[in-house]
Amino acid sequence: MFRLRRQVYCDNNATTMVAPVVRKKMNRVLRNNFGNPSSLYKVARSSAAVLEESRLTVARAINADPAEVFFTGSATEANNSILKGVGELFFPERKKIIASPIEHASVMGALDYLAGKGFSIVYLPVDGMGRVAPVELERLIDEDTFLVCCMLANNETGVTQDIRSLSTKAHRHGALMMSDCVQALGKIPVDVRQMDLDYASFSAHKIHGPKGVGALYVREGAPFTPFIHGGHQESGLRAGTEGIHNIAGFAAACDGIEVSLGKAGAIAELKRAFIKGLTGIKPDIVVNSPFDSCLPNTISITFPGVSNAVFMAMLDFHGIAVSAGSACNTGDDKPSHVLKAIGLTDEQARQTIRFSFGAATRELDIRYILRVIGDYFSGRIPPVDAVSPTHLDENFLLDERTYILDVRFWYDRKLIKGLPNSNEIPFFTFNKHLGHVPHDRNILVVCQMGYNAPVVAYALKSKRYRNVGFLMTGLIGWKICYPELYRKMAGQNIRKAGESSR
Ligand code: PLP
């Protein structure tokens, strides 16, 4: 956005680049198979053929029968369908779901929803690495339990679970077993039969396929009821015209899984070298991912004393893409529930970064990341000032030497009024308006939650602005610190970029 130096993408758990073979397959299907697979003529039959061939390929990738695979719009939809659909079938006779506390937001959100409807949701304890001990399930499970839910691999730390042991215990007590296998597919072998699963969820965009398509595995004979009603598609279990091009792309991506699995060892080697290099730079880092029982590509690291917002902005400025946690929680002010569940404090969670390597990651990339991080900790990369919201009292806000740059999105501005005397420049078009930002004042960049402002602050530093800071915790934090001042002054004298300044 602001610069294009070297780009190193280390956020493959958030999403992956669409593979060229997938793109080609999708283009072909878009060109040749526009027919609605539910219709009865030749053009439609060719679409139905693509759909069924794709189902076969996806089923083969997870060792399922094609009749057990249903396409959805995402894994989020698949998870919601399982939890709410199966829940509806058992409620109110049986109310209890036992789940791991480190599930993805799409599971946690659905569980919260069900708790609000009167279901009893019980969380399994995990150890400091997020591992569930199957013996704990034995302690918690009872006749009221109809479903046990545990992801195969966690998206934030990479920890993997012994799903087979959990399924065995669930079944022994008459409960069903579901597993979110989204992050595992393509990184470790996934076999729904070996794990003895009743339900599982998958997503194409984590395996170099397109976004907007997922798959739901429902074991033959397992109870299920549709979550989306309407048409008779997907054997009546998921209504809505199938996105054939996306589904074909998903299947093409599944064709690449064997190759991806073959690269796992090399990626794990890179991860080991990376941890070693980081420990040399900053010996007090804490690795939150286990060394065994872990995805080969994922590593969660706490950098004591370093705000992950600032650190990510610095890395982003150097072309390195990483996450603080799950992509689905980016922009959420709450510290990660996964990191909290494994015992990190709020502060430690806010000092934690996830690196997720991919098939394209090279040793050269690792060396580059280590060089940038080394330069940061040795002071060769100048830091931007992280300004606490407590500093922004009335005197500060009226100080003419400070130029407040508000880079929030229009929808954030609707929720919280801006600081008095601030200058609005939207984050995505920031570069175009740079000429309006004065060089002779202290610049304070503000955003809603403190994640986008440091990115802009780093960009300004590179443009030779000398005194640049950003508001930690964003306007949300300031409003909490100074509710009176917010009522008295927020929203006053706000200018769009380029309007005359005070
Ligand atoms: N489950 C896990 C473990 C994930 O990591 C994700 C995506 O981040 C999802 C589910 C949701 O997948 P989708 O983006 O297809 O809704």
Tab-separated table of N, CA and C in Angstrom, residues 390-442:
chain	number	residue	atom	x	y	z
A	390	THR	N	-4.002	7.776	28.225
A	390	THR	CA	-4.042	8.641	29.418
A	390	THR	C	-3.355	9.992	29.169
A	391	HIS	N	-2.461	10.014	28.179
A	391	HIS	CA	-1.777	11.288	27.862
A	391	HIS	C	-2.710	12.305	27.215
A	392	LEU	N	-3.792	11.833	26.643
A	392	LEU	CA	-4.610	12.730	25.819
A	392	LEU	C	-5.660	13.455	26.667
A	393	ASP	N	-5.136	14.314	27.603
A	393	ASP	CA	-6.056	15.122	28.403
A	393	ASP	C	-6.386	16.407	27.635
A	394	GLU	N	-7.097	17.324	28.279
A	394	GLU	CA	-7.553	18.532	27.584
A	394	GLU	C	-6.360	19.353	27.080
A	395	ASN	N	-5.318	19.464	27.909
A	395	ASN	CA	-4.138	20.259	27.515
A	395	ASN	C	-3.514	19.709	26.241
A	396	PHE	N	-3.373	18.396	26.224
A	396	PHE	CA	-2.770	17.755	25.047
A	396	PHE	C	-3.618	18.047	23.808
A	397	LEU	N	-4.928	17.907	23.958
A	397	LEU	CA	-5.812	18.037	22.788
A	397	LEU	C	-5.857	19.476	22.269
A	398	LEU	N	-5.555	20.436	23.160
A	398	LEU	CA	-5.599	21.843	22.720
A	398	LEU	C	-4.216	22.373	22.311
A	399	ASP	N	-3.220	21.497	22.405
A	399	ASP	CA	-1.850	21.928	22.089
A	399	ASP	C	-1.677	22.076	20.576
A	400	GLU	N	-1.408	23.298	20.149
A	400	GLU	CA	-1.339	23.593	18.701
A	400	GLU	C	-0.154	22.921	18.012
A	401	ARG	N	0.804	22.438	18.825
A	401	ARG	CA	1.978	21.819	18.188
A	401	ARG	C	1.662	20.412	17.686
A	402	THR	N	0.517	19.890	18.120
A	402	THR	CA	0.176	18.507	17.723
A	402	THR	C	-0.813	18.503	16.567
A	403	TYR	N	-0.500	17.711	15.563
A	403	TYR	CA	-1.411	17.521	14.417
A	403	TYR	C	-1.974	16.124	14.550
A	404	ILE	N	-3.290	16.046	14.767
A	404	ILE	CA	-3.913	14.726	14.982
A	404	ILE	C	-4.442	14.204	13.647
A	405	LEU	N	-3.955	13.041	13.287
A	405	LEU	CA	-4.335	12.442	12.000
A	405	LEU	C	-5.215	11.225	12.289
A	406	ASP	N	-6.469	11.326	11.887
A	406	ASP	CA	-7.440	10.256	12.163
A	406	ASP	C	-7.601	9.415	10.895
A	407	VAL	N	-7.130	8.166	10.935
A	407	VAL	CA	-7.129	7.339	9.716
A	407	VAL	C	-8.220	6.262	9.767
A	408	ARG	N	-9.283	6.548	10.493
A	408	ARG	CA	-10.330	5.514	10.627
A	408	ARG	C	-11.174	5.372	9.360
A	409	PHE	N	-11.876	4.236	9.301
A	409	PHE	CA	-12.808	3.981	8.197
A	409	PHE	C	-14.129	4.681	8.494
A	410	TRP	N	-14.925	4.927	7.466
A	410	TRP	CA	-16.185	5.672	7.649
A	410	TRP	C	-17.102	4.999	8.666
A	411	TYR	N	-17.086	3.639	8.678
A	411	TYR	CA	-18.011	2.957	9.587
A	411	TYR	C	-17.566	3.084	11.040
A	412	ASP	N	-16.247	3.172	11.251
A	412	ASP	CA	-15.768	3.378	12.621
A	412	ASP	C	-16.155	4.772	13.114
A	413	ARG	N	-16.099	5.739	12.201
A	413	ARG	CA	-16.428	7.132	12.580
A	413	ARG	C	-17.879	7.247	13.027
A	414	LYS	N	-18.713	6.360	12.487
A	414	LYS	CA	-20.134	6.393	12.882
A	414	LYS	C	-20.314	5.902	14.317
A	415	LEU	N	-19.395	5.034	14.737
A	415	LEU	CA	-19.550	4.439	16.077
A	415	LEU	C	-18.969	5.326	17.181
A	416	ILE	N	-17.841	5.964	16.876
A	416	ILE	CA	-17.180	6.788	17.889
A	416	ILE	C	-16.767	8.108	17.243
A	417	LYS	N	-17.084	9.217	17.918
A	417	LYS	CA	-16.708	10.524	17.362
A	417	LYS	C	-15.194	10.707	17.453
A	418	GLY	N	-14.658	11.543	16.570
A	418	GLY	CA	-13.210	11.737	16.519
A	418	GLY	C	-12.703	12.668	17.607
A	419	LEU	N	-11.370	12.701	17.772
A	419	LEU	CA	-10.755	13.624	18.724
A	419	LEU	C	-10.970	15.048	18.225
A	420	PRO	N	-11.127	16.016	19.141
A	420	PRO	CA	-11.295	17.400	18.688
A	420	PRO	C	-10.068	17.852	17.895
A	421	ASN	N	-10.288	18.664	16.907
A	421	ASN	CA	-9.211	19.236	16.071
A	421	ASN	C	-8.444	18.182	15.274
A	422	SER	N	-9.099	17.075	14.998
A	422	SER	CA	-8.353	16.064	14.229
A	422	SER	C	-8.587	16.229	12.737
A	423	ASN	N	-7.709	15.607	11.982
A	423	ASN	CA	-7.740	15.692	10.514
A	423	ASN	C	-8.005	14.294	9.973
A	424	GLU	N	-9.051	14.162	9.199
A	424	GLU	CA	-9.442	12.826	8.737
A	424	GLU	C	-8.819	12.486	7.390
A	425	ILE	N	-8.114	11.379	7.363
A	425	ILE	CA	-7.590	10.840	6.104
A	425	ILE	C	-7.877	9.343	6.132
A	426	PRO	N	-8.623	8.834	5.164
A	426	PRO	CA	-8.925	7.391	5.234
A	426	PRO	C	-7.680	6.536	5.038
A	427	PHE	N	-7.615	5.452	5.778
A	427	PHE	CA	-6.455	4.563	5.806
A	427	PHE	C	-6.032	4.109	4.405
A	428	PHE	N	-7.004	3.687	3.599
A	428	PHE	CA	-6.630	3.087	2.318
A	428	PHE	C	-6.152	4.093	1.274
A	429	THR	N	-6.516	5.390	1.442
A	429	THR	CA	-6.074	6.375	0.431
A	429	THR	C	-5.080	7.355	1.058
A	430	PHE	N	-4.497	6.903	2.130
A	430	PHE	CA	-3.601	7.753	2.905
A	430	PHE	C	-2.498	8.403	2.055
A	431	ASN	N	-1.901	7.595	1.186
A	431	ASN	CA	-0.761	8.076	0.402
A	431	ASN	C	-1.086	9.313	-0.425
A	432	LYS	N	-2.304	9.344	-0.959
A	432	LYS	CA	-2.717	10.444	-1.841
A	432	LYS	C	-2.760	11.776	-1.121
A	433	HIS	N	-2.981	11.746	0.193
A	433	HIS	CA	-3.210	12.982	0.947
A	433	HIS	C	-1.998	13.412	1.764
A	434	LEU	N	-0.902	12.727	1.565
A	434	LEU	CA	0.273	12.967	2.391
A	434	LEU	C	0.717	14.436	2.362
A	435	GLY	N	0.515	15.088	1.200
A	435	GLY	CA	0.939	16.490	1.043
A	435	GLY	C	0.290	17.420	2.050
A	436	HIS	N	-0.833	17.023	2.625
A	436	HIS	CA	-1.530	17.901	3.573
A	436	HIS	C	-1.003	17.769	4.996
A	437	VAL	N	-0.177	16.792	5.231
A	437	VAL	CA	0.301	16.565	6.605
A	437	VAL	C	1.576	17.383	6.825
A	438	PRO	N	1.542	18.326	7.797
A	438	PRO	CA	2.677	19.247	7.978
A	438	PRO	C	3.922	18.559	8.552
A	439	HIS	N	5.080	19.049	8.126
A	439	HIS	CA	6.341	18.487	8.634
A	439	HIS	C	6.787	19.169	9.925
A	440	ASP	N	6.193	20.332	10.223
A	440	ASP	CA	6.725	21.113	11.352
A	440	ASP	C	5.908	20.928	12.633
A	441	ARG	N	5.085	19.893	12.696
A	441	ARG	CA	4.328	19.658	13.935
A	441	ARG	C	4.510	18.209	14.395
A	442	ASN	N	4.124	17.960	15.630
A	442	ASN	CA	4.189	16.575	16.134
A	442	ASN	C	2.949	15.839	15.616
